[in-house]
XYZ file of C-alpha atoms in Angstrom:
760
model
C 51.574 84.832 142.555
C 51.745 85.232 138.792
C 50.663 88.862 138.963
C 53.165 89.508 141.742
C 55.932 88.016 139.594
C 54.902 90.128 136.616
C 54.952 93.215 138.836
C 58.424 92.479 140.179
C 60.064 91.513 136.877
C 60.545 95.045 135.446
C 62.141 96.171 138.702
C 64.457 93.160 138.733
C 65.468 93.869 135.134
C 66.151 97.519 135.941
C 68.122 96.544 139.030
C 70.241 94.173 136.932
C 70.824 96.889 134.326
C 71.819 99.375 137.037
C 74.181 96.841 138.596
C 75.857 96.278 135.238
C 76.331 100.013 134.754
C 77.815 100.467 138.222
C 80.205 97.551 137.661
C 81.205 98.656 134.153
C 84.683 99.676 133.075
C 83.727 103.277 132.320
C 82.268 103.804 135.800
C 85.372 102.260 137.375
C 87.484 104.562 135.229
C 85.424 107.513 136.463
C 85.885 106.412 140.079
C 89.621 106.100 139.498
C 89.739 109.585 137.964
C 87.746 110.948 140.896
C 90.136 109.428 143.414
C 93.182 110.689 141.519
C 91.673 114.147 141.265
C 90.988 114.084 145.000
C 94.557 113.024 145.789
C 95.993 115.839 143.694
C 93.686 118.462 145.214
C 94.123 117.210 148.791
C 97.901 116.833 148.649
C 98.485 120.226 147.068
C 96.038 121.860 149.481
C 97.820 120.387 152.500
C 101.279 121.155 151.152
C 100.858 124.551 149.483
C 97.487 125.982 150.436
C 94.191 126.773 148.797
C 95.390 128.850 145.837
C 97.865 126.260 144.596
C 95.299 123.488 145.131
C 92.763 125.251 142.926
C 95.273 125.703 140.089
C 96.510 122.132 140.552
C 92.904 120.990 140.150
C 92.823 122.692 136.750
C 96.010 120.841 135.803
C 94.496 117.557 136.920
C 91.437 118.211 134.727
C 93.706 118.796 131.733
C 95.597 115.565 132.401
C 92.608 113.341 133.138
C 90.687 114.054 129.928
C 92.715 111.410 128.012
C 92.682 109.019 130.987
C 90.224 106.419 129.752
C 90.218 102.627 129.661
C 93.341 101.802 127.674
C 96.040 99.123 127.512
C 99.098 99.696 129.675
C 101.469 99.725 126.713
C 102.306 103.342 125.880
C 99.927 104.689 128.525
C 102.366 107.202 130.043
C 103.384 108.559 126.633
C 99.736 109.039 125.757
C 98.808 110.794 129.001
C 101.793 113.136 129.078
C 100.900 114.552 125.658
C 97.952 116.496 127.112
C 99.884 118.615 129.658
C 102.850 119.048 127.308
C 100.530 120.638 124.757
C 98.149 122.321 127.183
C 100.473 123.984 129.710
C 102.159 126.420 127.276
C 98.702 127.436 126.074
C 97.586 127.912 129.682
C 100.535 130.240 130.358
C 100.045 132.332 127.218
C 96.350 132.840 127.989
C 97.241 133.912 131.539
C 99.663 136.494 130.155
C 97.229 137.788 127.518
C 94.137 137.834 129.730
C 94.363 141.602 130.416
C 94.501 142.260 126.654
C 91.210 141.109 125.039
C 92.155 141.843 121.424
C 95.525 140.100 121.606
C 93.930 137.167 123.419
C 91.337 136.762 120.685
C 94.044 136.849 118.011
C 95.866 134.084 119.884
C 92.821 131.866 120.479
C 92.059 131.430 116.774
C 95.395 129.900 115.605
C 95.809 128.030 118.901
C 92.416 126.389 118.393
C 93.408 125.387 114.867
C 96.602 123.747 116.143
C 94.780 121.985 118.986
C 92.138 120.516 116.682
C 94.816 119.123 114.377
C 95.272 116.456 117.066
C 92.039 114.896 115.805
C 94.089 113.671 112.826
C 94.905 110.676 115.058
C 91.204 109.826 115.254
C 89.666 108.788 118.544
C 93.106 108.617 120.082
C 93.756 112.286 119.364
C 90.351 113.705 120.300
C 90.974 113.761 124.090
C 94.326 115.466 123.481
C 92.623 118.180 121.431
C 89.986 118.595 124.151
C 92.682 118.845 126.838
C 94.502 121.587 124.919
C 91.287 123.549 124.481
C 90.286 123.180 128.127
C 93.753 124.350 129.176
C 93.178 127.616 127.322
C 89.555 128.117 128.277
C 89.905 127.277 131.967
C 92.787 129.757 132.090
C 90.194 132.405 131.171
C 87.965 131.587 134.156
C 89.820 133.415 136.975
C 90.371 137.130 137.147
C 93.363 138.289 135.082
C 96.739 137.883 136.755
C 98.053 141.136 138.189
C 101.634 140.385 137.140
C 103.804 137.978 135.200
C 104.882 136.493 138.511
C 101.291 135.596 139.417
C 100.701 134.098 135.963
C 103.814 131.952 136.349
C 102.724 130.802 139.805
C 99.335 129.767 138.451
C 101.006 127.869 135.630
C 103.393 126.133 138.031
C 100.437 125.052 140.168
C 98.629 123.811 137.076
C 101.730 121.901 135.924
C 102.152 120.360 139.366
C 98.597 119.040 139.355
C 98.877 117.763 135.776
C 102.097 115.819 136.297
C 100.957 114.408 139.634
C 97.819 113.119 137.965
C 99.780 111.621 135.048
C 101.901 109.650 137.515
C 98.799 108.514 139.372
C 96.923 107.544 136.190
C 99.868 105.538 134.877
C 100.062 103.561 138.117
C 96.298 103.112 138.468
C 96.036 101.973 134.848
C 98.439 99.139 135.560
C 96.692 98.200 138.791
C 93.214 98.219 137.245
C 94.228 96.587 133.959
C 93.259 93.140 135.230
C 89.783 94.396 136.128
C 89.416 96.402 132.910
C 90.030 93.264 130.843
C 87.241 91.354 132.569
C 84.846 94.308 132.317
C 85.559 94.829 128.612
C 84.889 91.152 127.975
C 81.642 91.315 129.951
C 80.472 94.423 128.093
C 81.132 92.711 124.768
C 79.196 89.615 125.824
C 76.216 91.723 126.897
C 76.116 93.254 123.404
C 76.265 89.836 121.743
C 73.531 88.525 124.041
C 71.358 91.515 123.105
C 71.793 90.689 119.404
C 70.860 87.072 120.052
C 67.722 88.152 121.915
C 66.750 90.403 119.025
C 67.053 87.487 116.617
C 65.051 85.280 118.964
C 62.302 87.902 119.040
C 62.225 87.994 115.253
C 61.712 84.238 115.210
C 59.021 84.082 117.868
C 57.138 87.330 117.233
C 58.004 88.100 113.621
C 59.509 91.496 114.541
C 61.116 93.171 111.519
C 63.902 95.733 111.253
C 62.727 98.348 108.736
C 64.983 101.187 109.929
C 68.256 99.225 109.885
C 68.714 99.210 113.662
C 70.258 95.749 113.466
C 72.980 96.906 111.086
C 73.731 99.882 113.332
C 74.153 97.491 116.247
C 76.501 95.372 114.177
C 78.532 98.472 113.328
C 78.707 99.510 116.985
C 79.700 95.957 117.891
C 82.647 96.133 115.481
C 83.987 99.211 117.301
C 83.373 97.585 120.664
C 85.257 94.471 119.598
C 88.284 96.512 118.594
C 88.317 98.190 122.001
C 88.140 94.746 123.606
C 90.995 93.507 121.402
C 93.169 96.441 122.458
C 92.764 95.512 126.117
C 92.462 91.743 126.158
C 94.995 90.781 123.491
C 97.773 92.921 124.961
C 100.482 90.519 126.108
C 98.393 87.383 126.807
C 101.233 85.921 128.885
C 99.403 84.764 132.024
C 96.854 82.027 132.475
C 94.047 84.444 133.297
C 94.860 86.708 130.356
C 94.952 83.714 128.049
C 91.565 82.576 129.296
C 90.056 86.004 128.550
C 91.779 86.058 125.160
C 90.291 82.643 124.420
C 86.851 83.949 125.389
C 87.370 86.881 123.032
C 88.174 84.481 120.190
C 84.938 82.616 120.913
C 83.030 85.915 121.027
C 84.361 86.784 117.567
C 83.048 83.479 116.252
C 79.710 84.100 117.977
C 79.413 87.417 116.157
C 79.921 85.594 112.855
C 77.408 82.905 113.744
C 74.824 85.519 114.744
C 75.171 87.111 111.296
C 74.937 83.692 109.644
C 71.786 83.052 111.663
C 70.280 86.201 110.166
C 70.522 84.728 106.666
C 67.731 82.254 107.276
C 65.246 84.603 108.926
C 63.860 85.568 105.551
C 62.640 81.972 105.165
C 60.687 81.922 108.406
C 57.431 81.550 106.516
C 58.754 78.275 105.067
C 58.884 76.640 108.483
C 56.126 75.562 110.857
C 55.225 78.109 113.520
C 55.909 75.705 116.378
C 59.416 75.047 115.035
C 60.099 78.781 114.895
C 58.917 79.115 118.482
C 61.276 76.326 119.547
C 64.206 77.902 117.722
C 63.425 81.290 119.257
C 63.162 79.839 122.766
C 66.469 77.993 122.379
C 68.212 81.123 121.086
C 66.800 83.134 124.004
C 68.134 80.523 126.432
C 71.578 80.705 124.795
C 71.530 84.494 125.118
C 70.724 84.119 128.812
C 73.693 81.759 129.197
C 75.992 84.326 127.565
C 74.651 87.112 129.794
C 75.205 84.969 132.891
C 78.844 84.486 131.921
C 79.158 88.265 131.526
C 77.575 88.852 134.937
C 79.975 86.376 136.514
C 82.920 88.299 135.060
C 81.624 91.538 136.568
C 80.992 89.926 139.949
C 84.254 87.974 139.972
C 82.452 84.659 140.335
C 82.755 81.308 138.644
C 79.771 80.901 136.299
C 77.561 77.858 136.192
C 78.012 75.553 133.194
C 75.971 76.606 130.185
C 73.022 74.410 129.333
C 73.710 72.182 126.348
C 70.829 72.568 123.893
C 72.296 70.020 121.492
C 69.732 67.280 122.282
C 66.820 69.657 121.670
C 68.316 70.788 118.360
C 68.955 67.191 117.351
C 65.323 66.365 118.102
C 64.222 69.164 115.786
C 66.505 67.862 113.052
C 65.178 64.319 113.406
C 61.641 65.623 113.300
C 62.436 67.482 110.085
C 63.840 64.362 108.469
C 60.782 62.324 109.411
C 58.618 64.563 107.222
C 57.067 67.762 108.521
C 54.334 68.550 106.047
C 52.845 65.366 104.598
C 50.390 67.303 102.391
C 53.145 69.112 100.511
C 54.864 67.764 97.418
C 57.896 65.592 97.977
C 60.394 68.269 96.939
C 58.655 70.934 99.039
C 58.835 68.617 102.042
C 62.514 67.992 101.424
C 63.195 71.712 101.054
C 61.399 72.411 104.309
C 63.402 69.698 106.046
C 66.584 71.076 104.500
C 65.819 74.564 105.799
C 65.292 73.216 109.301
C 68.477 71.178 109.095
C 70.373 74.291 107.982
C 68.913 76.317 110.854
C 69.676 73.510 113.297
C 73.293 73.530 112.172
C 73.588 77.275 112.670
C 71.996 77.171 116.111
C 74.229 74.229 117.006
C 77.235 76.440 116.284
C 75.880 79.119 118.611
C 75.103 76.493 121.248
C 78.662 75.191 121.026
C 79.993 78.741 121.352
C 77.902 79.425 124.464
C 79.036 76.170 126.096
C 82.674 76.817 125.200
C 82.432 80.363 126.544
C 81.167 79.148 129.914
C 83.785 76.388 130.023
C 86.579 78.907 129.420
C 85.198 81.249 132.083
C 85.090 78.345 134.531
C 88.597 77.192 133.636
C 87.313 73.784 132.506
C 89.040 73.974 129.120
C 92.180 75.505 127.699
C 91.924 78.389 125.201
C 93.084 78.036 121.604
C 95.345 81.023 120.943
C 97.443 79.658 118.106
C 96.571 82.597 115.846
C 97.242 85.402 118.328
C 99.707 84.085 120.910
C 102.721 85.671 119.190
C 100.922 87.980 116.729
C 98.621 89.814 119.145
C 100.177 93.177 118.217
C 98.652 92.866 114.721
C 95.134 92.957 116.177
C 95.487 95.928 118.542
C 95.501 99.640 117.788
C 98.888 101.401 117.685
C 99.985 103.138 120.877
C 102.782 105.295 119.469
C 102.522 108.777 117.976
C 103.260 108.667 114.250
C 103.636 111.783 112.110
C 101.910 110.182 109.134
C 98.343 111.222 110.103
C 99.525 114.809 110.500
C 101.421 114.834 107.207
C 98.428 113.526 105.244
C 95.915 116.180 106.273
C 97.361 119.222 104.480
C 94.756 119.233 101.748
C 91.768 121.508 101.369
C 89.293 118.613 101.166
C 90.631 116.758 104.203
C 87.883 116.557 106.886
C 90.346 117.107 109.760
C 91.768 120.229 108.132
C 88.308 121.649 107.490
C 87.139 120.817 111.006
C 90.174 122.543 112.537
C 89.541 125.666 110.444
C 85.834 125.542 111.283
C 86.545 125.266 115.009
C 89.056 128.126 114.908
C 86.564 130.401 113.149
C 83.787 129.414 115.576
C 85.984 130.145 118.599
C 86.986 133.502 117.135
C 83.389 134.456 116.421
C 82.207 133.239 119.822
C 84.889 135.202 121.639
C 84.118 138.372 119.693
C 80.390 138.081 120.385
C 80.948 137.291 124.071
C 82.909 140.511 124.526
C 79.869 142.606 123.619
C 77.047 140.649 125.257
C 75.034 143.030 127.448
C 74.333 140.518 130.223
C 78.001 140.220 131.169
C 78.708 136.809 129.692
C 81.614 134.758 130.892
C 83.398 134.244 127.602
C 85.079 130.994 128.610
C 81.695 129.280 129.143
C 80.496 130.264 125.674
C 83.733 128.924 124.199
C 83.623 125.681 126.195
C 80.116 125.090 124.870
C 81.368 125.609 121.310
C 84.207 123.132 121.866
C 82.021 120.351 123.259
C 79.136 120.850 120.803
C 80.961 121.386 117.499
C 81.747 117.947 116.069
C 83.253 116.813 112.805
C 79.842 116.169 111.226
C 76.383 117.698 111.417
C 74.643 114.679 112.974
C 76.899 114.564 116.027
C 76.804 118.361 116.369
C 73.002 118.366 116.518
C 72.994 115.547 119.057
C 75.551 117.290 121.251
C 73.686 120.597 120.936
C 70.467 119.155 122.327
C 72.127 117.208 125.128
C 74.363 120.110 126.081
C 71.480 122.555 126.411
C 69.347 120.173 128.455
C 72.264 119.131 130.649
C 73.228 122.744 131.260
C 69.697 123.650 132.314
C 69.671 120.952 134.983
C 73.332 121.176 136.018
C 73.409 124.974 136.218
C 70.295 124.997 138.362
C 71.888 122.534 140.778
C 75.133 124.522 140.850
C 73.324 127.826 141.396
C 71.390 126.388 144.327
C 74.602 125.026 145.821
C 76.586 128.247 145.425
C 73.725 130.364 146.745
C 74.149 128.641 150.113
C 77.791 129.836 150.233
C 79.297 126.510 151.334
C 82.900 126.267 152.568
C 85.737 125.858 150.083
C 86.408 122.280 151.170
C 82.865 121.246 150.289
C 83.122 122.967 146.907
C 86.345 121.063 146.194
C 84.557 117.804 147.010
C 81.732 118.752 144.629
C 84.254 119.560 141.904
C 85.965 116.204 142.416
C 82.749 114.177 142.300
C 81.366 116.132 139.334
C 84.596 115.623 137.415
C 84.462 111.885 138.030
C 80.842 111.603 136.894
C 81.469 113.732 133.805
C 84.546 111.692 132.937
C 82.819 108.340 133.407
C 79.840 108.953 131.127
C 81.336 111.152 128.391
C 81.304 108.363 125.785
C 78.181 106.553 127.009
C 75.581 109.043 128.289
C 76.571 112.556 127.362
C 73.498 114.056 129.039
C 74.890 112.954 132.415
C 78.272 114.374 131.436
C 76.679 117.693 130.434
C 74.902 117.958 133.783
C 78.009 117.090 135.793
C 80.168 119.300 133.586
C 77.911 122.285 134.226
C 78.202 121.772 137.967
C 81.964 121.334 137.620
C 82.454 124.402 135.450
C 80.404 126.777 137.557
C 81.764 125.630 140.914
C 85.370 125.547 139.697
C 85.013 128.990 138.141
C 83.698 130.260 141.462
C 86.761 128.816 143.195
C 89.113 130.369 140.651
C 87.803 133.893 141.230
C 90.160 135.615 143.611
C 87.379 137.902 144.792
C 85.392 134.975 146.137
C 82.410 135.881 143.963
C 79.146 134.245 145.157
C 76.837 132.040 143.131
C 76.666 132.636 139.395
C 73.391 133.784 137.984
C 71.447 130.848 136.567
C 69.918 132.783 133.670
C 73.327 134.074 132.553
C 74.781 130.584 132.435
C 71.867 129.243 130.417
C 72.159 132.212 128.081
C 75.871 131.536 127.588
C 75.134 127.896 126.796
C 72.404 128.740 124.308
C 74.714 131.240 122.632
C 77.596 128.770 122.407
C 75.334 126.003 121.104
C 73.859 128.337 118.472
C 77.328 129.408 117.294
C 78.495 125.787 117.069
C 75.363 124.851 115.140
C 75.802 127.750 112.722
C 79.474 127.003 112.087
C 78.745 123.332 111.404
C 77.673 124.609 107.962
C 80.967 126.476 107.444
C 83.555 124.500 105.458
C 81.407 121.385 105.931
C 82.614 117.839 105.363
C 79.446 116.177 104.150
C 79.189 112.411 104.281
C 78.775 112.399 100.502
C 82.311 113.733 100.067
C 83.826 110.707 101.840
C 81.435 108.070 100.537
C 83.407 107.090 97.429
C 86.369 106.015 99.524
C 84.135 104.131 101.958
C 82.388 102.183 99.180
C 85.703 101.292 97.566
C 87.062 100.159 100.916
C 84.052 97.877 101.485
C 84.494 96.166 98.110
C 88.241 95.778 98.531
C 87.912 94.410 102.071
C 85.140 91.985 101.059
C 87.263 90.649 98.185
C 90.235 90.177 100.489
C 88.090 88.451 103.084
C 86.660 86.088 100.465
C 90.132 85.273 99.180
C 91.451 84.431 102.648
C 88.330 82.543 103.751
C 88.075 80.356 100.668
C 91.816 79.667 100.644
C 91.270 77.463 103.712
C 89.680 74.816 101.472
C 92.973 74.138 99.675
C 94.835 73.301 102.896
C 95.165 69.799 104.238
C 95.523 71.238 107.732
C 94.560 74.676 109.054
C 97.689 76.157 110.641
C 98.249 79.407 112.520
C 99.570 81.455 109.597
C 96.594 81.139 107.190
C 94.194 81.490 110.112
C 95.964 84.710 111.134
C 95.665 86.122 107.600
C 91.983 85.220 107.483
C 91.287 86.826 110.877
C 92.997 90.069 109.865
C 91.043 90.164 106.591
C 87.800 89.503 108.453
C 88.482 92.356 110.873
C 89.085 94.788 108.007
C 85.862 93.671 106.296
C 83.821 94.326 109.432
C 85.579 97.648 110.066
C 84.903 98.823 106.506
C 81.214 97.942 106.727
C 80.989 99.499 110.186
C 82.359 102.808 108.892
C 79.875 102.723 106.003
C 76.884 101.969 108.249
C 77.786 104.783 110.642
C 78.165 107.251 107.767
C 74.785 106.234 106.331
C 73.240 106.762 109.759
C 74.627 110.306 109.957
C 73.713 111.404 106.428
C 69.891 111.833 106.730
C 70.180 114.972 108.902
C 72.276 116.759 106.285
C 70.684 119.033 103.648
C 68.925 117.002 100.975
C 70.956 118.649 98.230
C 74.183 117.115 99.549
C 72.900 113.761 100.762
C 74.353 110.625 99.166
C 72.008 108.065 97.527
C 70.785 106.594 100.798
C 68.472 103.908 99.390
C 71.201 102.419 97.224
C 73.723 102.682 100.044
C 71.398 100.845 102.418
C 71.025 98.075 99.863
C 74.806 97.972 99.455
C 75.385 97.649 103.197
C 72.753 94.905 103.438
C 74.403 92.935 100.629
C 77.772 93.499 102.271
C 76.642 91.965 105.555
C 74.925 89.109 103.706
C 78.165 88.372 101.873
C 80.028 88.371 105.185
C 77.419 85.978 106.533
C 77.833 83.562 103.626
C 81.622 83.667 103.912
C 81.344 83.032 107.648
C 79.066 80.058 106.984
C 81.569 78.682 104.463
C 84.405 79.200 106.913
C 82.440 77.332 109.598
C 81.974 74.394 107.245
C 85.679 74.363 106.397
C 86.847 74.580 110.004
C 84.142 72.826 112.032
C 82.762 70.204 109.637
C 85.792 69.437 107.539
C 85.358 65.704 108.062
C 81.939 65.889 106.351
C 83.358 67.523 103.215
C 84.705 65.860 100.103
C 87.771 68.060 99.605
C 88.366 66.699 96.108
C 84.888 67.870 95.093
C 84.962 71.324 96.676
C 88.564 72.389 96.036
C 88.051 73.433 92.401
C 84.724 75.260 92.891
C 86.096 77.029 95.959
C 89.117 78.325 94.058
C 86.852 79.379 91.197
C 84.502 81.210 93.543
C 87.414 83.036 95.177
C 88.694 84.117 91.769
C 85.266 85.213 90.591
C 84.486 87.195 93.755
C 87.887 88.876 93.632
C 87.377 89.939 90.022
C 83.793 90.980 90.587
C 84.679 93.280 93.475
C 87.708 94.788 91.742
C 86.203 98.178 90.914
C 89.211 99.126 88.801
C 88.265 96.456 86.244
C 85.170 96.153 84.032
C 82.201 94.544 85.718
C 82.084 91.437 83.537
C 85.435 89.834 82.835
C 85.792 86.473 81.177
C 87.718 83.855 83.152
C 91.426 83.994 82.405
C 91.905 80.237 82.100
C 89.951 77.245 80.928
C 90.156 75.810 84.431
C 88.562 78.923 85.892
C 85.865 78.771 83.228
C 85.052 75.182 84.155
C 84.870 76.123 87.825
C 82.539 79.037 87.090
C 80.310 76.802 84.995
C 80.225 74.280 87.807
C 79.038 76.957 90.217
C 76.268 78.131 87.921
C 75.044 74.571 87.483
C 74.064 74.143 91.143
C 70.327 73.335 91.244
C 67.787 75.631 92.867
C 66.453 72.821 95.072
C 68.119 72.547 98.448
C 70.458 69.618 99.171
C 68.931 66.399 100.417
C 68.650 66.655 104.222
C 69.048 62.873 104.562
C 72.590 62.912 103.119
C 75.298 63.519 105.767
C 77.751 64.932 103.215
C 78.026 68.723 103.698
C 79.714 69.358 100.352
C 76.446 70.256 98.539
C 75.697 72.829 101.233
C 79.123 74.388 100.820
C 78.737 74.467 97.021
C 75.398 76.175 97.388
C 76.819 78.790 99.729
C 79.642 79.374 97.263
C 77.062 80.081 94.573
C 75.190 82.441 96.873
C 78.426 84.230 97.810
C 79.277 84.724 94.138
C 75.796 86.084 93.484
C 75.999 88.426 96.469
C 79.372 89.679 95.255
C 77.719 90.515 91.944
C 74.898 92.324 93.735
C 77.441 94.219 95.833
C 79.331 95.212 92.686
C 76.117 96.442 91.041
C 75.222 98.444 94.144
C 78.702 99.959 94.284
C 78.703 100.967 90.621
C 75.265 102.535 90.938
C 76.274 104.468 94.066
C 79.593 105.610 92.605
C 77.886 106.785 89.418
C 75.537 108.981 91.440
C 78.303 110.269 93.705
C 80.469 111.234 90.738
C 77.620 113.027 88.972
C 77.681 116.786 89.679
C 74.901 117.723 92.068
C 73.219 120.063 89.584
C 72.903 117.317 86.945
C 70.174 114.639 86.821
C 71.099 111.640 88.945
C 71.088 108.085 87.549
C 67.998 106.148 88.615
C 68.233 104.321 91.909
C 67.712 100.601 92.258
C 64.233 99.911 93.643
C 64.189 98.796 97.237
C 61.683 97.140 99.505
C 58.833 95.352 97.716
C 59.957 96.580 94.297
C 63.509 95.271 94.649
C 64.602 92.203 92.736
C 64.939 89.430 95.321
C 68.110 87.463 95.717
C 68.353 83.712 95.550
C 67.073 82.245 98.847
C 69.816 82.149 101.461
C 69.212 79.327 103.898
């Protein structure tokens, strides 16, 4: 029976993973896009015939590119931007198609204008893609024989685009309720995965030498913002408020997971059996969180989470009774103190898991005092502002350089495609350039590899399908399904998108040919893809925006955000009662701190593939990001003490040191001031001296007062701020040194690095 269970477990895990993918928000969005695409194609085919239906399908493709999981506020204004920009380009390309030289001269500036939409970040990228696809898909059919035919094609394209915009606006409102639950479930799965990773580090001693954990934290920050945009939009119904309350708990869980990381470096100070117990309890909590997420996907009421409080209390009592009788008295107390500290942190995570399940079940009311009326401060803007566009007109701006780079690549690709001996379809070469060429080298290389592999598989499938000469209706169905699959996985599994996109492009191009041309040659399509990928790769080195060029601003942002977060977090100690306004300010500062570190971690992850001569000081940057997350962890631990264990604190004792720590951290991380600044007042000097006088021995675990623990964490936070400042100055000095001059020495890392004060 045991062997049978072991044999079945991997299949059960894979089945659960597949179920979660199929029930995810991005798959539902792909299904919705597929259905909308089908409605547009079917209605126009029944009403106006095959030719109009094919052109309407192109319009629907242009309109559905920006149709992703978004809040309902401003959805129509966002969707309509794609056809408004793309349709004029579609018409001009139709008119210039018989004139290759004039068309090439138009494609270059039009590409530059289209790529300027990326100035709005992720929000503008689908609009830029829609504009480019409008031009390039207009090149797929045979040239129009007259202006009248070009206008008819454009009218059909416009009809399909506007019909889809109306459909997508309505479907977005209908599916918004489901999208909220799916976004919350997806976020909980990510948090549960982090908890399992930490449990594995406790039980098996697994380390993280390549910084995978920090990359996950950075990805989680982006995922949380996407969840905020959906879930915090108008929390004016009971169900929306329950999901918003769960999101607030998830934010606290993220903090507590980071705080839990602080003590993993002291695992060797604790008995192995205690570590195993902690790891097993954390694994069980992660399972509880995942079960809540599954219940959201399935629309079921979850079971109550198991309360692990008694087990944690037993571990704490065992620690206080004396764990290692052979050790010295202080060593025994330190070991007991470490276990008490870990028990407290795991108790916070246990409380979060129980509260999460209770909210999902409707057993408790959510606490939304900080976001009930200020939710708009936490969500991304939905309006189109001119400020991003006005700020990019500078030679060193990455968006400006990327737009110029893309325009030059499209011009070169079009010129080469005109003279290829194997009769290349120029639009396919150009589409490959558009989807492969990214704003940085790392993403370009990743897209290049996935695009080539996906094209090999997808083109083979499309060639086999077209060789059988199926009826037009079947080809339209294939186009619809392929578009839905490509749309669903574009941000999650681009290989699937590349395969589906190849099928879509080849079949749709076959439909657009008035001559009813049979199946495209497989070798030609692969050759076009390889050519487009090679051109995109080559032009990624033209007018490059290396990560080094943006790193100074990212480092400064991290220090500024960390100082602001410390100021807002530690200000809670001076309040007799925590009200909504200071909590709101602290939450906004915390979000900016995580966002700043997330941007830094992602940039560090992209830099290693760039030429060594232009790489930033990666070792020092990795140390800076580690200290940044450790500082966030200490501030989160302090905040937990101030909010959750306020009754165990002596406010008269901690108020002065807390204010002094806030002042010292703020001054330390102010990069515009000298590194060492004397305290401005005698009171601040006394507070700083008090912090430095905290003993190295851990607080007595037998004393219920939590004030010594808070004072110790204040001291550690001040020290981490100093380490972060040193890292930042060292990195900035190297970044500001011309590349042909000797670089300042890097701080040793790994075994040679100077260790920090223990961080229980």
